[in-house]
Structure formats: structure tokens, C-alpha cells
Short mmCIF file of C-alpha atoms in Angstrom, two decimals:
data_model
loop_
_atom_site.label_atom_id
_atom_site.label_comp_id
_atom_site.label_asym_id
_atom_site.label_seq_id
_atom_site.Cartn_x
_atom_site.Cartn_y
_atom_site.Cartn_z
CA UNK A 24 5.41 23.84 10.94
CA UNK A 25 5.54 20.08 11.60
CA UNK A 26 6.01 19.15 7.91
CA UNK A 27 9.70 18.63 7.13
CA UNK A 28 9.38 17.29 3.56
CA UNK A 29 6.82 17.41 0.75
CA UNK A 30 6.58 14.59 -1.79
CA UNK A 31 4.67 15.38 -4.98
CA UNK A 32 4.63 11.82 -6.35
CA UNK A 33 4.08 11.00 -10.01
CA UNK A 34 1.45 9.41 -12.24
CA UNK A 35 2.12 5.88 -13.43
CA UNK A 36 0.20 3.75 -15.95
CA UNK A 37 0.04 0.16 -14.73
CA UNK A 38 -1.34 -1.03 -18.06
CA UNK A 39 -4.60 -0.78 -19.94
CA UNK A 40 -4.99 2.86 -18.95
CA UNK A 41 -5.13 2.08 -15.22
CA UNK A 42 -3.32 5.03 -13.66
CA UNK A 43 -2.10 5.45 -10.09
CA UNK A 44 -0.36 8.21 -8.18
CA UNK A 45 2.90 6.85 -6.71
CA UNK A 46 4.24 8.68 -3.66
CA UNK A 47 6.80 6.10 -2.52
CA UNK A 48 9.48 5.33 -3.39
CA UNK A 49 10.50 8.87 -4.37
CA UNK A 50 13.82 10.29 -5.48
CA UNK A 51 13.93 12.50 -2.40
CA UNK A 52 12.72 9.88 0.05
CA UNK A 53 12.62 6.12 -0.29
CA UNK A 54 10.52 5.17 2.74
CA UNK A 55 8.50 6.37 5.74
CA UNK A 56 8.88 4.00 8.67
CA UNK A 57 8.56 0.50 7.17
CA UNK A 58 6.49 1.77 4.19
CA UNK A 59 8.51 1.52 0.97
CA UNK A 60 5.67 1.76 -1.57
CA UNK A 61 2.56 3.94 -1.67
CA UNK A 62 0.11 3.91 -4.62
CA UNK A 63 -3.17 5.85 -4.63
CA UNK A 64 -5.64 4.79 -7.32
CA UNK A 65 -8.97 6.39 -8.21
CA UNK A 66 -11.59 7.35 -7.69
CA UNK A 67 -12.15 5.97 -11.19
CA UNK A 68 -15.22 4.44 -12.82
CA UNK A 69 -14.55 0.90 -13.99
CA UNK A 70 -16.61 0.24 -17.10
CA UNK A 71 -17.62 -3.31 -18.08
CA UNK A 72 -15.33 -3.25 -21.14
CA UNK A 73 -12.28 -2.13 -19.12
CA UNK A 74 -9.74 -4.79 -18.22
CA UNK A 75 -7.53 -3.68 -15.36
CA UNK A 76 -6.97 -7.15 -13.93
CA UNK A 77 -3.52 -7.67 -12.43
CA UNK A 78 -2.23 -11.06 -13.58
CA UNK A 79 -0.26 -13.35 -11.25
CA UNK A 80 3.09 -11.91 -10.18
CA UNK A 81 5.57 -12.66 -7.37
CA UNK A 82 6.81 -10.86 -4.25
CA UNK A 83 9.55 -11.43 -1.67
CA UNK A 84 10.71 -9.61 1.45
CA UNK A 85 7.64 -7.43 1.97
CA UNK A 86 4.01 -7.34 3.00
CA UNK A 87 1.34 -5.80 0.80
CA UNK A 88 -1.37 -3.79 2.57
CA UNK A 89 -4.52 -3.26 0.49
CA UNK A 90 -7.25 -0.83 1.56
CA UNK A 91 -10.29 0.32 -0.40
CA UNK A 92 -12.47 3.41 0.02
CA UNK A 93 -14.85 2.29 -2.75
CA UNK A 94 -15.21 -0.67 -5.10
CA UNK A 95 -13.98 -4.24 -4.81
CA UNK A 96 -11.31 -6.62 -6.09
CA UNK A 97 -10.76 -10.36 -5.95
CA UNK A 98 -7.48 -11.51 -4.43
CA UNK A 99 -6.08 -14.97 -5.22
CA UNK A 100 -2.67 -16.29 -4.25
CA UNK A 101 -0.38 -19.31 -4.38
CA UNK A 102 -1.43 -20.32 -0.85
CA UNK A 103 -4.89 -21.03 -2.24
CA UNK A 104 -6.43 -17.91 -0.72
CA UNK A 105 -9.45 -16.46 -2.52
CA UNK A 106 -10.68 -13.28 -0.84
CA UNK A 107 -13.08 -10.58 -1.96
CA UNK A 108 -11.56 -7.24 -0.91
CA UNK A 109 -14.14 -4.59 -0.04
CA UNK A 110 -14.05 -1.06 1.45
CA UNK A 111 -12.86 -0.64 5.02
CA UNK A 112 -11.09 -4.01 5.37
CA UNK A 113 -7.34 -4.46 5.78
CA UNK A 114 -5.74 -7.18 3.68
CA UNK A 115 -2.20 -7.96 4.81
CA UNK A 116 -0.25 -10.37 2.60
CA UNK A 117 3.16 -11.35 3.89
CA UNK A 118 5.39 -12.37 1.00
CA UNK A 119 8.38 -13.43 3.09
CA UNK A 120 10.36 -16.05 1.17
CA UNK A 121 7.96 -15.84 -1.76
CA UNK A 122 4.32 -15.66 -2.85
CA UNK A 123 2.42 -15.19 -6.11
CA UNK A 124 -0.94 -13.41 -6.33
CA UNK A 125 -3.43 -11.85 -8.72
CA UNK A 126 -5.97 -9.05 -8.30
CA UNK A 127 -8.95 -9.13 -10.63
CA UNK A 128 -12.37 -7.59 -11.12
CA UNK A 129 -14.91 -9.64 -9.13
CA UNK A 130 -17.25 -11.69 -11.32
CA UNK A 131 -20.36 -10.00 -9.91
CA UNK A 132 -19.10 -6.60 -11.12
CA UNK A 133 -17.94 -7.53 -14.62
CA UNK A 134 -21.16 -6.44 -16.33
CA UNK A 135 -21.74 -3.14 -14.55
CA UNK A 136 -19.88 0.14 -13.98
CA UNK A 137 -18.57 0.82 -10.47
CA UNK A 138 -16.12 3.16 -8.77
CA UNK A 139 -12.76 1.85 -7.59
CA UNK A 140 -10.74 3.89 -5.10
CA UNK A 141 -8.05 2.79 -2.71
CA UNK A 142 -4.45 2.49 -1.59
CA UNK A 143 -1.90 -0.22 -2.29
CA UNK A 144 1.02 -0.04 0.15
CA UNK A 145 4.04 -2.21 0.83
CA UNK A 146 5.98 -2.51 4.06
CA UNK A 147 9.49 -3.93 4.12
CA UNK A 148 9.88 -6.83 6.50
CA UNK A 149 12.57 -6.67 9.20
CA UNK A 150 15.76 -8.52 8.25
CA UNK A 151 15.00 -11.40 10.61
CA UNK A 152 11.56 -11.87 9.00
CA UNK A 153 12.44 -11.42 5.33
CA UNK A 154 12.42 -15.17 4.71
CA UNK A 155 9.46 -16.23 6.85
CA UNK A 156 6.67 -18.27 5.31
CA UNK A 157 4.10 -16.45 3.25
CA UNK A 158 0.64 -15.73 4.67
CA UNK A 159 -2.53 -13.75 3.98
CA UNK A 160 -4.73 -12.21 6.67
CA UNK A 161 -8.06 -10.50 5.96
CA UNK A 162 -9.38 -8.23 8.70
CA UNK A 163 -12.98 -7.21 7.90
CA UNK A 164 -14.12 -3.60 8.12
CA UNK A 165 -16.25 -4.22 11.20
CA UNK A 166 -13.20 -5.46 13.12
CA UNK A 167 -11.22 -2.24 12.58
CA UNK A 168 -11.54 -0.01 15.67
CA UNK A 169 -12.78 3.58 15.40
CA UNK A 170 -12.23 6.37 17.90
CA UNK A 171 -13.17 10.04 18.19
CA UNK A 172 -10.16 12.33 18.51
CA UNK A 173 -11.13 15.97 18.94
CA UNK A 174 -13.22 16.66 15.83
CA UNK A 175 -12.03 13.64 13.84
CA UNK A 176 -13.20 10.06 13.37
CA UNK A 177 -10.09 7.87 13.31
CA UNK A 178 -10.01 4.30 12.02
CA UNK A 179 -6.89 2.60 13.40
CA UNK A 180 -6.05 0.30 10.50
CA UNK A 181 -2.66 -0.87 11.78
CA UNK A 182 -0.88 -0.16 15.04
CA UNK A 183 -2.05 1.84 18.04
CA UNK A 184 -3.35 5.41 18.34
CA UNK A 185 -5.64 7.45 20.58
CA UNK A 186 -5.97 4.63 23.08
CA UNK A 187 -7.06 1.85 20.71
CA UNK A 188 -5.14 -0.89 18.94
CA UNK A 189 -5.84 -2.54 15.60
CA UNK A 190 -6.19 -6.35 15.53
CA UNK A 191 -3.91 -6.39 12.47
CA UNK A 192 -0.50 -7.81 13.43
CA UNK A 193 2.29 -5.94 11.64
CA UNK A 194 5.79 -7.29 11.18
CA UNK A 195 7.37 -4.30 12.96
CA UNK A 196 6.09 -1.16 14.77
CA UNK A 197 3.71 0.38 12.22
CA UNK A 198 1.06 3.12 12.18
CA UNK A 199 -1.67 3.37 9.54
CA UNK A 200 -4.74 5.55 10.15
CA UNK A 201 -7.78 6.54 8.07
CA UNK A 202 -9.12 9.87 9.36
CA UNK A 203 -12.38 11.64 8.45
CA UNK A 204 -13.09 15.26 9.36
CA UNK A 205 -16.37 17.18 9.07
CA UNK A 206 -16.55 20.73 7.76
CA UNK A 207 -14.61 22.93 10.14
CA UNK A 208 -13.27 19.89 11.99
CA UNK A 209 -9.81 19.84 13.54
CA UNK A 210 -7.64 17.50 15.56
CA UNK A 211 -4.18 17.21 16.99
CA UNK A 212 -1.90 14.50 15.62
CA UNK A 213 0.68 13.47 18.23
CA UNK A 214 4.10 12.02 17.30
CA UNK A 215 2.86 8.42 17.17
CA UNK A 216 6.04 6.99 15.63
CA UNK A 217 9.66 7.94 14.89
CA UNK A 218 8.71 8.50 11.23
CA UNK A 219 5.27 9.76 10.21
CA UNK A 220 3.63 11.19 7.08
CA UNK A 221 0.17 12.48 6.19
CA UNK A 222 -1.56 12.18 2.83
CA UNK A 223 -4.86 13.90 1.90
CA UNK A 224 -7.41 11.67 0.18
CA UNK A 225 -10.25 14.16 -0.32
CA UNK A 226 -11.26 17.66 0.69
CA UNK A 227 -9.37 20.84 1.60
CA UNK A 228 -7.03 20.45 4.56
CA UNK A 229 -4.41 22.48 6.37
CA UNK A 230 -1.53 21.42 8.58
CA UNK A 231 -0.44 23.87 11.26
CA UNK A 232 -2.31 26.60 9.42
CA UNK A 233 -0.65 25.94 6.05
CA UNK A 234 -2.66 24.47 3.13
CA UNK A 235 -1.97 20.80 2.42
CA UNK A 236 -1.41 20.35 -1.32
CA UNK A 237 -3.86 17.77 -2.73
CA UNK A 238 -2.42 14.32 -3.46
CA UNK A 239 0.96 15.18 -2.00
CA UNK A 240 2.58 13.52 0.99
CA UNK A 241 3.85 15.60 3.89
CA UNK A 242 6.53 13.90 5.97
CA UNK A 243 6.55 15.24 9.52
CA UNK A 244 9.65 16.24 11.44
CA UNK A 245 10.73 13.56 13.94
CA UNK A 246 8.95 14.03 17.24
CA UNK A 247 6.70 16.79 15.90
CA UNK A 248 3.01 17.09 16.71
CA UNK A 249 0.68 18.62 14.13
CA UNK A 250 -2.72 20.28 14.02
CA UNK A 251 -4.90 19.35 11.04
CA UNK A 252 -7.99 21.34 10.06
CA UNK A 253 -10.63 20.83 7.36
CA UNK A 254 -12.37 23.60 5.42
CA UNK A 255 -15.09 21.15 4.38
CA UNK A 256 -15.66 17.41 4.76
CA UNK A 257 -12.26 15.78 4.27
CA UNK A 258 -10.33 12.56 4.55
CA UNK A 259 -6.65 11.74 4.98
CA UNK A 260 -4.39 8.87 5.93
CA UNK A 261 -1.40 8.75 8.25
CA UNK A 262 1.41 6.25 7.71
CA UNK A 263 4.64 5.59 9.55
CA UNK A 264 6.44 3.57 12.16
CA UNK A 265 9.99 2.51 12.85
CA UNK A 266 12.36 2.17 9.91
CA UNK A 267 13.65 -1.34 9.19
CA UNK A 268 16.86 -0.08 7.57
CA UNK A 269 18.11 0.20 3.98
CA UNK A 270 16.47 -1.98 1.34
CA UNK A 271 17.06 -2.85 -2.29
CA UNK A 272 13.99 -2.83 -4.51
CA UNK A 273 13.46 -4.21 -8.00
CA UNK A 274 10.08 -4.74 -9.64
CA UNK A 275 8.02 -6.61 -6.99
CA UNK A 276 11.00 -7.69 -4.90
CA UNK A 277 12.32 -6.03 -1.73
CA UNK A 278 15.33 -7.25 0.22
CA UNK A 279 18.26 -6.17 2.35
CA UNK A 280 20.43 -8.37 0.08
CA UNK A 281 21.22 -7.80 -3.58
CA UNK A 282 21.85 -11.49 -4.22
CA UNK A 283 18.37 -12.36 -2.94
CA UNK A 284 16.74 -10.11 -5.53
CA UNK A 285 18.88 -11.68 -8.26
CA UNK A 286 17.83 -15.14 -7.06
CA UNK A 287 14.14 -14.21 -6.96
CA UNK A 288 14.37 -12.85 -10.51
CA UNK A 289 15.96 -16.08 -11.73
CA UNK A 290 13.39 -18.17 -9.84
CA UNK A 291 10.46 -16.31 -11.45
CA UNK A 292 11.90 -16.72 -14.94
CA UNK A 293 12.51 -20.42 -14.31
CA UNK A 294 9.00 -21.02 -12.94
CA UNK A 295 10.21 -21.95 -9.48
CA UNK A 296 7.64 -19.82 -7.60
CA UNK A 297 4.30 -21.33 -6.68
CA UNK A 298 1.22 -21.04 -8.87
CA UNK A 299 -2.14 -19.44 -8.17
CA UNK A 300 -4.82 -22.15 -8.44
CA UNK A 301 -7.05 -21.61 -11.44
CA UNK A 302 -4.71 -19.07 -13.07
CA UNK A 303 -2.80 -19.73 -16.29
CA UNK A 304 -1.56 -16.19 -17.02
CA UNK A 305 1.41 -14.43 -15.45
CA UNK A 306 3.36 -11.17 -15.68
CA UNK A 307 6.86 -11.79 -17.06
CA UNK A 308 10.00 -10.35 -15.48
CA UNK A 309 10.65 -6.86 -16.89
CA UNK A 310 13.23 -6.70 -19.70
CA UNK A 311 15.27 -4.21 -17.66
CA UNK A 312 17.22 -6.40 -15.27
CA UNK A 313 18.22 -5.60 -11.70
CA UNK A 314 21.48 -3.73 -11.44
CA UNK A 315 22.56 -3.26 -7.82
CA UNK A 316 22.02 0.38 -6.83
CA UNK A 317 22.56 2.05 -3.50
CA UNK A 318 20.16 0.50 -0.96
CA UNK A 319 16.91 2.32 -0.15
CA UNK A 320 16.89 4.18 3.14
#
């Protein structure tokens, strides 16, 4: 069997009852390729009275990758970006030397219920790019290439697969695929990257003839190909790429250097990060301070 490791993840409340399933980082594995953070939220019905807005907060040393299956959110950042995030688009925010952003319920949805469902991922930036200038790039859904692979419809969100390449420019070799299978559909997943993992979003799936546990990540053996089959209509994502090496991680900060995380923490407390135009709120630094652990690998 191609799967070498199974990650069960855990439920986490981000505040106000907004719960996510966090697969990375895990105690048994800290990253897959450049991906150091993997949150799956929903599908959940957002009621008008619910307030799951994420107030302004900082990042360094990483890029956030936001992808929705359903719903919408409004992204604002300290660069002055204001972008409505909708299903099928890739939103790549490079934090680099530092950025602040918020994610809120769009105004046009505040008075009605709607379903929110998506993934929030982080990739660690290579050491030589950790301190580059911040940026935000929105790639609309219609610009993401789709390809048929055996019985699957593959959206190549980031990287290259099955002969097509995404227009999204990653910071290092990265693979991110959204794959839909019909009932009875099957396809072969080649070893697209040195590190690769699969995660079922919906439906009943098997990998090399073995059932894939729902909402658990299967990390594939290096160089292994896999055959994925669906008992009914199903959806999964594939993530991976080349590792960028060990990283330290505290709150919203990722770095190859402990001192950089300490500096970012001090800068946020002192108000030295930029501000998001039109925002007056912010998330304070957690009371539990960074204590240098072993680096993530």
C-alpha cells in the first residue's frame, strides 16, 4: 500500500464556536512538502447571528493558501488589498517579512444563512525568501486549469500535474490538487513530488484497495504511486512538494530562526506591524509566550 502514515488530526475551536479539523502540524508529522499547516472547516451553516470573523492578526515567514468549496469570505490586509474570496479560486498571501490581515463575513451575506466550507493551508517559505516583501495574489476559479485523468476531474490549484500547470506561482516546488470522482470512478496518482499526502473531503474512497478513513490524512511513501477509487461521488485533495527544511512555529509565525519569531512577537505587541485600512480591532499575542522547541521537520 502506498500510504506510509495516517494522521487523524484534531478538532480545534477558533473562537465563537467556529470549529476546524487541524491535520498539520501533528505530533507525528510536522509538514508535508512545504505545507506546515492544514485546517479543514465545514461544511457548516453560518447563521446571521453568528460572528466568526477573524480580526486582524500578523504573519511572517509563510504564505497562506485559502480555498473554498462553498461560501465566501472577505479578505483585507495591510497592503490595502480587499478581495472577496469565493469557491474555486486560489488566494495566495505571501507574508514574508510581515503582513497583517483579517477575514470577515462579506456584507452581502450578513443577513442570510449560507454554507461555508474550505481549507486554510500555510506553506513555509524557503530560507532565502523568508524575508521577502509581502504580497497577495488572487487567481479566480476560471483561471485554474482542469484535466481529465482516468475517471477523475482534476483541478490543478498549484504546481503541475497530468500535463497542465497552474498559473499560481508558488515559492518552492509545490503540488495542490482538487480531485472529483464520480460513483465507481478511479484514477492513478503518480509520485508527483518527493512528499505527497491525500485527504478526503467528501464521499467514500479507497487507496490501493484499502478504505480511506474520513477526514484523515494519508501520507504516501516517497516515490510511491497510488490507485484511488470512489464507491460513490467523492472529492479529495492532494498536497505536497519539496520540503524547505526544519521550521520553528509559534502562533501565526513561521521561521527557520528562533530569534526572528521572538522579534515578530515583540513587534506585534509594540504595534510595529502595519495596519489593515478600515480596521480598528486586532487579535493580541497569546499569553503563552514562545519558548524555543526543536525545529519542525
